[in-house]
XYZ file of C-alpha atoms in Angstrom:
588
model
C 101.885 62.321 54.839
C 98.785 61.631 52.780
C 97.214 59.870 55.759
C 97.773 62.920 57.997
C 96.349 65.282 55.381
C 93.277 63.085 55.173
C 93.127 63.177 58.968
C 93.165 66.986 58.928
C 90.353 67.083 56.347
C 88.330 64.591 58.383
C 88.824 66.737 61.502
C 87.524 69.790 59.617
C 84.509 67.772 58.444
C 83.935 66.365 61.929
C 84.284 69.733 63.713
C 83.042 72.316 61.159
C 81.819 74.903 63.663
C 85.087 74.625 65.583
C 87.025 75.209 62.363
C 84.947 78.298 61.547
C 85.575 79.723 65.034
C 89.301 79.012 64.683
C 89.371 80.758 61.307
C 87.595 83.737 62.885
C 90.283 83.741 65.602
C 92.941 83.864 62.877
C 91.208 86.879 61.297
C 90.959 88.658 64.671
C 94.665 88.034 65.249
C 95.458 89.346 61.759
C 93.735 92.635 62.570
C 95.552 92.779 65.911
C 98.938 92.198 64.223
C 98.261 94.941 61.673
C 96.784 97.345 64.244
C 98.504 96.556 67.557
C 97.228 99.744 69.177
C 93.637 98.508 68.912
C 92.187 95.873 71.231
C 90.741 92.761 69.592
C 91.094 90.561 72.665
C 87.360 90.287 73.336
C 86.769 89.013 69.797
C 89.725 86.655 69.987
C 88.681 85.029 73.272
C 85.045 84.876 72.177
C 86.080 82.833 69.152
C 88.330 80.589 71.264
C 85.484 79.924 73.715
C 83.166 79.324 70.745
C 85.611 76.811 69.247
C 85.732 74.864 72.508
C 81.942 75.020 72.960
C 81.373 73.642 69.478
C 83.980 70.898 70.022
C 82.259 69.830 73.244
C 78.909 70.014 71.430
C 80.236 67.636 68.761
C 81.397 65.226 71.460
C 77.934 65.316 73.040
C 76.268 64.752 69.664
C 78.485 61.778 68.857
C 77.924 60.215 72.268
C 74.154 60.584 72.654
C 72.521 61.695 69.358
C 72.212 60.677 65.725
C 70.085 63.196 63.787
C 71.704 65.949 61.693
C 69.176 68.448 63.060
C 70.434 67.706 66.573
C 73.985 68.351 65.416
C 72.910 71.696 63.960
C 71.250 72.591 67.263
C 74.525 71.961 69.104
C 76.355 74.212 66.633
C 73.732 76.922 67.048
C 73.944 76.549 70.821
C 77.712 77.048 70.668
C 77.235 80.234 68.618
C 74.609 81.582 71.044
C 76.710 80.814 74.134
C 79.776 82.402 72.513
C 77.616 85.458 71.785
C 76.528 85.578 75.439
C 80.185 85.412 76.457
C 80.987 88.317 74.140
C 78.260 90.557 75.554
C 79.276 89.726 79.142
C 82.921 90.558 78.457
C 82.386 93.433 76.048
C 81.829 95.992 78.802
C 85.355 95.532 80.205
C 88.829 94.653 78.980
C 89.524 90.932 78.801
C 92.891 91.668 80.338
C 91.344 92.827 83.589
C 92.163 90.347 86.297
C 88.575 89.209 86.847
C 87.661 88.698 83.189
C 91.000 87.093 82.424
C 90.719 84.525 85.221
C 87.059 83.773 84.478
C 87.946 83.224 80.825
C 90.816 80.924 81.764
C 88.539 78.898 84.072
C 85.890 78.678 81.333
C 88.431 77.420 78.795
C 89.776 74.881 81.315
C 86.278 73.594 82.176
C 85.387 73.211 78.479
C 88.632 71.364 77.802
C 87.896 68.958 80.663
C 84.375 68.465 79.278
C 85.894 67.647 75.873
C 87.877 64.825 77.522
C 85.067 63.611 79.796
C 81.951 63.627 77.573
C 82.941 60.630 75.361
C 83.307 58.499 78.522
C 79.851 59.172 80.033
C 78.069 55.803 80.371
C 80.605 54.347 77.947
C 82.880 51.335 77.919
C 85.694 53.830 77.293
C 87.037 55.112 80.605
C 88.086 58.642 81.474
C 91.647 57.347 81.854
C 91.683 56.216 78.205
C 90.247 59.487 76.937
C 92.752 61.438 79.051
C 95.653 59.386 77.687
C 94.437 59.965 74.133
C 94.379 63.728 74.677
C 97.733 63.622 76.507
C 99.436 61.906 73.567
C 97.728 64.146 71.003
C 98.798 67.262 72.879
C 102.503 66.427 72.934
C 102.563 65.211 69.336
C 100.847 68.470 68.333
C 103.352 70.534 70.315
C 106.251 68.744 68.625
C 104.862 69.218 65.096
C 103.898 72.830 65.805
C 107.342 73.760 67.131
C 109.088 72.148 64.153
C 106.790 73.779 61.581
C 106.882 77.194 63.279
C 110.685 77.080 63.554
C 111.036 76.035 59.934
C 108.732 78.750 58.608
C 110.470 81.400 60.744
C 113.885 80.251 59.505
C 112.755 80.339 55.860
C 111.328 83.854 56.173
C 114.459 85.003 58.040
C 116.680 83.592 55.277
C 114.639 85.214 52.497
C 114.723 88.543 54.349
C 118.519 88.487 54.755
C 119.589 86.864 51.501
C 117.013 87.646 48.829
C 114.444 90.389 49.387
C 113.286 92.465 52.323
C 110.262 90.953 54.058
C 107.744 92.996 56.028
C 108.235 92.816 59.804
C 104.744 91.350 60.352
C 105.053 88.428 57.903
C 106.408 86.126 60.627
C 103.575 86.943 63.114
C 100.992 86.328 60.362
C 102.588 82.994 59.431
C 102.815 81.871 63.055
C 99.219 82.975 63.579
C 98.121 80.445 60.961
C 100.293 77.718 62.488
C 99.352 78.204 66.142
C 95.720 79.286 65.760
C 94.470 77.195 62.852
C 96.807 74.298 62.074
C 97.651 73.223 65.646
C 94.067 72.878 67.001
C 92.865 71.032 63.872
C 95.940 68.792 63.950
C 95.165 68.071 67.623
C 91.523 67.263 66.842
C 92.627 64.866 64.084
C 93.933 62.541 66.800
C 90.528 62.315 68.501
C 89.299 58.774 67.826
C 85.655 57.999 66.939
C 84.581 57.064 70.467
C 81.506 54.817 70.888
C 78.145 56.577 70.662
C 74.496 56.162 69.865
C 75.270 56.393 66.142
C 77.198 53.107 66.296
C 74.035 51.012 65.965
C 74.141 51.621 62.210
C 77.791 50.629 61.738
C 78.731 47.626 59.617
C 81.073 44.972 60.985
C 84.023 46.424 59.047
C 83.251 49.972 60.232
C 82.987 48.773 63.827
C 86.307 46.957 63.547
C 87.906 50.092 62.065
C 86.483 52.191 64.901
C 87.812 49.823 67.554
C 91.227 49.814 65.906
C 91.330 53.628 65.897
C 90.323 53.763 69.575
C 92.900 51.129 70.503
C 95.638 53.067 68.700
C 94.676 56.361 70.366
C 94.389 54.920 73.894
C 97.363 52.536 73.896
C 100.475 53.263 75.916
C 103.690 53.963 74.033
C 106.393 51.763 75.555
C 108.634 54.722 76.441
C 105.776 56.524 78.193
C 104.999 53.373 80.183
C 108.622 53.130 81.311
C 108.764 56.851 82.101
C 105.692 56.738 84.342
C 106.326 53.360 85.996
C 110.042 53.520 86.699
C 110.908 57.202 86.788
C 107.955 59.471 87.617
C 106.350 57.213 90.254
C 109.619 56.620 92.202
C 110.421 60.351 92.039
C 106.914 61.142 93.322
C 107.444 58.662 96.160
C 110.707 60.333 97.196
C 109.060 63.772 96.991
C 106.210 62.486 99.178
C 108.595 61.214 101.855
C 110.463 64.540 101.923
C 107.217 66.523 102.070
C 105.758 64.389 104.868
C 108.997 64.624 106.853
C 109.008 68.404 106.417
C 105.374 68.758 107.498
C 105.572 66.411 110.480
C 108.871 67.791 111.782
C 107.862 71.453 111.522
C 104.275 71.507 112.765
C 103.866 74.620 114.879
C 101.707 77.727 115.011
C 103.637 79.761 112.433
C 104.228 76.745 110.190
C 100.576 76.660 109.136
C 100.625 80.207 107.773
C 103.991 80.080 105.996
C 103.746 81.252 102.388
C 105.776 78.237 101.236
C 103.449 75.559 102.652
C 100.384 76.220 100.509
C 102.043 76.060 97.062
C 104.054 72.994 98.130
C 100.932 71.048 99.069
C 98.911 72.225 96.063
C 101.674 71.303 93.612
C 102.002 67.899 95.291
C 98.261 67.221 95.004
C 98.256 68.169 91.308
C 101.237 65.882 90.674
C 99.660 62.872 92.406
C 96.313 63.289 90.622
C 97.963 63.685 87.221
C 100.287 60.692 87.691
C 97.475 58.527 89.076
C 95.298 59.079 85.993
C 98.193 58.312 83.642
C 99.121 55.202 85.664
C 95.559 53.873 85.878
C 95.866 51.555 82.878
C 99.355 50.249 83.632
C 99.675 46.950 85.456
C 103.046 46.447 87.082
C 104.435 46.389 90.611
C 105.146 50.116 90.765
C 101.826 51.355 89.356
C 99.708 48.958 91.411
C 101.479 50.020 94.609
C 101.148 53.682 93.636
C 97.390 53.371 93.054
C 96.953 51.504 96.320
C 98.932 53.838 98.619
C 99.107 57.355 97.224
C 95.404 58.302 97.172
C 95.290 57.564 100.900
C 98.354 59.754 101.431
C 96.832 62.480 99.260
C 93.776 63.051 101.471
C 95.589 64.001 104.732
C 98.128 66.118 102.833
C 95.331 68.031 101.108
C 93.614 68.483 104.470
C 96.887 70.052 105.669
C 96.632 72.434 102.712
C 93.006 73.312 103.488
C 93.848 74.001 107.149
C 96.766 76.201 106.054
C 94.494 78.137 103.688
C 91.752 78.612 106.302
C 94.274 79.906 108.849
C 95.647 82.262 106.213
C 92.114 83.556 105.590
C 91.823 84.441 109.271
C 94.915 86.618 108.788
C 94.234 88.337 105.467
C 90.624 87.537 104.567
C 89.417 85.831 101.389
C 91.039 86.714 98.085
C 90.199 85.166 94.723
C 93.491 83.259 94.816
C 92.756 81.711 98.193
C 89.182 80.967 97.085
C 90.557 78.862 94.248
C 93.114 77.200 96.529
C 90.371 76.099 98.951
C 88.155 75.019 96.054
C 91.037 72.950 94.727
C 91.499 71.478 98.207
C 87.861 70.374 98.195
C 88.323 68.859 94.734
C 91.520 67.075 95.782
C 89.867 65.561 98.890
C 86.976 64.232 96.767
C 89.497 62.947 94.229
C 91.515 61.171 96.911
C 88.365 59.474 98.216
C 87.295 58.439 94.692
C 90.756 57.026 93.977
C 90.819 55.219 97.344
C 87.422 53.544 97.365
C 86.121 53.321 93.788
C 87.283 51.423 90.745
C 89.636 53.165 88.323
C 86.796 52.965 85.803
C 84.971 55.571 87.928
C 87.713 58.190 87.615
C 85.462 60.220 85.341
C 83.660 61.372 88.500
C 86.560 63.695 89.247
C 86.162 65.393 85.846
C 82.486 66.053 86.578
C 83.366 67.429 90.025
C 86.067 69.664 88.539
C 83.682 71.062 85.911
C 80.975 71.741 88.532
C 83.429 73.519 90.855
C 84.753 75.562 87.908
C 81.219 76.690 87.033
C 80.560 77.605 90.678
C 83.744 79.698 90.792
C 82.634 81.952 87.891
C 78.911 82.191 88.679
C 77.771 85.264 90.700
C 77.134 85.770 93.546
C 79.218 82.788 94.685
C 82.081 83.314 92.248
C 85.628 83.919 93.446
C 85.644 87.659 92.810
C 82.254 88.495 94.304
C 83.004 86.503 97.459
C 86.477 88.034 97.835
C 85.215 91.566 97.168
C 82.475 91.266 99.790
C 84.866 89.729 102.323
C 87.613 92.328 101.815
C 85.097 95.190 101.876
C 83.573 93.910 105.126
C 87.042 93.520 106.649
C 87.971 97.073 105.662
C 84.669 98.457 106.932
C 85.090 96.620 110.268
C 88.564 98.106 110.843
C 87.415 101.611 109.895
C 84.431 101.421 112.257
C 86.610 100.153 115.114
C 88.833 103.205 114.656
C 85.923 105.676 114.247
C 87.013 106.388 110.663
C 83.713 105.788 108.890
C 80.751 108.116 109.231
C 77.959 107.379 106.797
C 79.594 107.262 103.364
C 82.572 109.382 104.392
C 86.002 108.291 105.641
C 87.472 110.300 108.532
C 91.319 110.458 108.431
C 93.038 109.117 111.539
C 96.829 109.066 111.821
C 96.804 107.378 115.272
C 95.600 104.009 114.002
C 97.707 101.041 115.124
C 100.296 99.686 112.703
C 98.396 96.411 112.403
C 95.211 98.200 111.359
C 97.187 100.388 108.955
C 98.457 97.237 107.267
C 94.947 95.789 107.027
C 93.595 99.016 105.535
C 96.492 99.213 103.077
C 96.164 95.574 102.059
C 92.384 95.557 101.574
C 92.309 98.844 99.665
C 95.100 97.711 97.348
C 93.386 94.379 96.775
C 90.084 96.043 95.863
C 92.025 98.303 93.510
C 93.843 95.334 91.934
C 90.522 93.711 90.962
C 89.069 97.052 89.770
C 86.340 97.080 92.425
C 87.062 100.370 94.188
C 84.079 101.929 92.409
C 81.779 99.253 93.870
C 82.409 100.494 97.421
C 80.293 103.619 97.921
C 82.470 105.216 100.611
C 85.839 104.681 98.856
C 86.917 107.588 96.627
C 88.114 106.872 93.111
C 91.894 106.761 92.593
C 92.366 106.329 96.359
C 95.737 104.598 95.874
C 97.106 107.136 93.393
C 99.598 109.839 94.320
C 98.970 111.071 97.882
C 95.229 110.321 97.817
C 95.645 107.437 100.245
C 97.237 109.651 102.907
C 94.632 112.369 102.400
C 91.827 109.813 102.719
C 93.043 107.787 105.705
C 95.473 110.163 107.415
C 98.594 108.003 106.969
C 100.748 106.645 104.182
C 100.346 103.078 102.992
C 101.930 100.520 105.337
C 102.754 97.087 104.042
C 103.313 93.837 105.873
C 105.892 93.895 108.632
C 109.297 92.952 107.328
C 110.826 89.861 108.856
C 114.419 88.629 108.923
C 115.408 87.471 105.465
C 112.729 89.573 103.801
C 113.230 93.283 103.190
C 113.622 96.546 105.089
C 114.331 99.908 103.569
C 114.561 103.529 104.679
C 115.739 106.797 103.151
C 116.437 110.343 104.238
C 113.588 112.754 103.500
C 115.556 115.638 101.972
C 112.400 117.669 101.338
C 111.755 117.914 105.069
C 115.459 118.088 106.005
C 117.160 120.359 103.466
C 119.834 121.656 105.895
C 122.517 119.540 107.614
C 124.960 120.954 110.180
C 128.536 119.926 109.325
C 130.363 122.398 111.602
C 133.853 121.369 112.829
C 134.153 118.511 110.333
C 137.290 118.193 108.184
C 135.975 116.216 105.208
C 132.798 114.895 103.624
C 132.954 111.734 101.516
C 130.057 110.255 99.541
C 130.055 106.452 99.606
C 127.757 103.793 98.209
C 128.046 100.051 98.739
C 126.181 99.562 95.461
C 129.331 100.667 93.572
C 131.661 97.931 94.825
C 134.917 98.210 96.770
C 136.704 101.571 96.815
C 140.039 103.044 97.909
C 139.953 106.817 98.494
C 143.027 108.919 99.502
C 142.334 111.577 102.175
C 144.539 114.599 102.872
C 143.832 116.428 106.126
C 146.323 119.156 106.973
C 149.805 117.704 106.663
C 148.615 114.133 107.233
C 147.546 111.551 104.672
C 144.967 108.847 105.219
C 143.164 106.291 103.120
C 139.526 105.203 103.269
C 138.957 101.574 102.291
C 135.477 100.283 101.467
C 135.671 96.509 101.181
C 132.732 94.341 100.258
C 131.919 90.733 100.979
C 128.788 88.690 100.373
C 126.727 90.176 103.214
C 128.133 93.565 104.229
C 130.713 96.217 103.518
C 133.496 97.291 105.879
C 134.707 100.909 105.981
C 138.216 101.378 107.346
C 140.358 104.515 107.677
C 144.130 103.915 107.855
C 147.072 106.299 108.263
C 150.322 106.608 106.282
C 151.698 103.397 107.827
C 148.525 101.458 106.963
C 147.595 101.368 110.635
C 143.879 101.121 111.298
C 142.558 104.370 112.761
C 138.864 103.467 112.896
C 136.524 100.895 111.385
C 132.794 100.143 111.109
C 130.584 98.141 108.784
C 127.228 98.511 107.065
C 125.648 95.919 109.366
C 126.203 98.247 112.337
C 125.008 101.240 110.308
C 121.875 99.619 108.885
C 120.829 97.918 112.138
C 121.250 101.186 114.038
C 119.043 103.085 111.588
C 116.450 100.339 111.212
C 116.276 99.605 114.938
C 113.068 101.633 115.125
C 111.849 100.502 111.708
C 108.261 99.989 112.855
C 108.082 103.528 114.159
C 109.769 104.901 111.035
C 107.563 103.003 108.578
C 104.428 103.693 110.589
C 105.076 107.401 110.891
C 105.610 108.348 107.280
C 106.511 105.314 105.253
C 110.240 104.451 105.326
C 111.397 108.120 105.359
C 113.950 109.381 107.900
C 114.736 112.613 109.644
C 118.387 113.742 109.863
C 118.510 112.570 113.460
C 117.155 109.119 112.576
C 119.543 108.833 109.615
C 122.682 109.693 111.611
C 125.175 107.135 112.924
C 128.201 108.260 114.986
C 131.349 106.383 115.914
C 134.549 107.796 117.487
C 137.725 106.985 119.379
C 140.657 108.953 120.751
C 141.879 109.876 117.262
C 138.865 110.514 115.035
C 135.173 111.270 114.987
C 133.069 109.781 112.203
C 129.500 110.899 111.597
C 127.527 109.037 108.942
C 124.405 110.514 107.363
C 122.530 107.786 105.540
C 120.910 108.784 102.276
C 119.335 105.314 102.042
C 119.781 101.926 103.687
C 118.301 98.529 102.977
C 118.435 95.039 104.374
C 117.538 91.989 102.323
C 118.268 88.329 102.978
C 121.154 89.057 105.415
C 122.684 91.619 103.021
C 123.297 95.153 104.280
C 123.536 97.972 101.718
C 123.757 101.737 102.121
C 124.278 105.002 100.289
C 125.640 107.599 102.713
C 127.731 110.688 103.455
C 130.685 110.222 105.802
C 131.834 113.276 107.783
C 135.321 112.932 109.243
C 137.029 114.904 112.048
C 140.649 114.288 113.020
C 141.141 115.142 116.708
């Protein structure tokens, strides 16, 4: 216990600027807890970025410098860069999509730099530094969870058994644990990696340093077993399944399936992560993994890049796809590094990752600028092709093809999602709100065409169809398959019938039987929904998924009865047919 407390104090002394930034983060969180209606997010993230900048600065100082004045310059640089970050982000909410993602990328790049810097031109490899951080992270998580749970339990017990405790005591306590204790505890595991300062070390100090590094970068036996005999074999099985799936399903549509891209990206991340962790293990499984899997990684990542490029041809560039392609480029370079260079050169991939991260947040080649320009150009092209753009004014046109309506809907909604509508001179503000879209373009928003197993929906437009002719009908019954099975008695003249609505996993069956339980007539929601959605493209393209009375009517009859169904709403999802409808019954 005493040793760990000394370690915490040494971490504070080693990373003073980082500690000050973390304390400032705690204060910002305290204000946010006490005044939740006010937004302190810009301050909070500025301090987090500042803490990481100063930690990276300390790593640089220890690796390449010796003078105290140089250390102070790194601290000052961290403060200035954090200030620049604040002024860049201050004009907009940090929770906007663009600022949030750029902040996340910045934090990720700084964290990678923290791992990589001690290994630059050093006898310590990136693999060793990565393992040190990996172990420190999970030990910190374990300690943090235990301490946070214990403190919460103590406060809960005091509140229920002794005295009432304010509702915000727990958030304040956890703020100290997560924001101050955890990062410093994590930093306490960072060993004193070799640096320029080492020339002045005594023999005992050098031996102590080497012992600390060895302890931080050694493999725990259980982790070695986990990686060698569990994770690597599981990754091998996953690879075989993935390759079989890709090779047996290659076709035109296969390349643009939504499932393919995340499968390949997640696989690439897994292989890279496992490879780095397995780089210092020498056994049959790890050696074979390092020899084979990087060469498998490259073609699989190329599959992912091809899939992403084909998807771009369909929907244009979005910030998400920008990052997917950028990751593909990184993964290809990584696969080549792993395949042809020594494991001691793995630090190259960290440098590549940091450079690509900086590119992705630097205008005008950042993800959001590129995607905004691409989506705006795509929208402008479609509008010009349909004679809907004159100068800086949009001319409504209801006769546009369904495909172009989808493109217009998709691009406008994307620009709105990244808060860039105001950056397009000819797009009115609030174009997607209320009925502004229809007034601007002449048609309601049309989303991607529904396919089998996806979703189709339509409803009766009562505002346009307030009157329904029910002449000559004996009864009207309101039914909904959302309410489960039903049994409804029906009395028509001197005869008695029963209506049975029976549900199964995919559809509902409606049956009318007489007094002897003989079936008089029967239909199911599959017939009803398919009849109404048969012209779904025309319905959705005309005025969204709204129906006229004629479109919403389904008739079925035999020699004994006439049944007319007026659908209030119908939907089809993943082979399930649901409906809310009025059933009009006529006994002949």
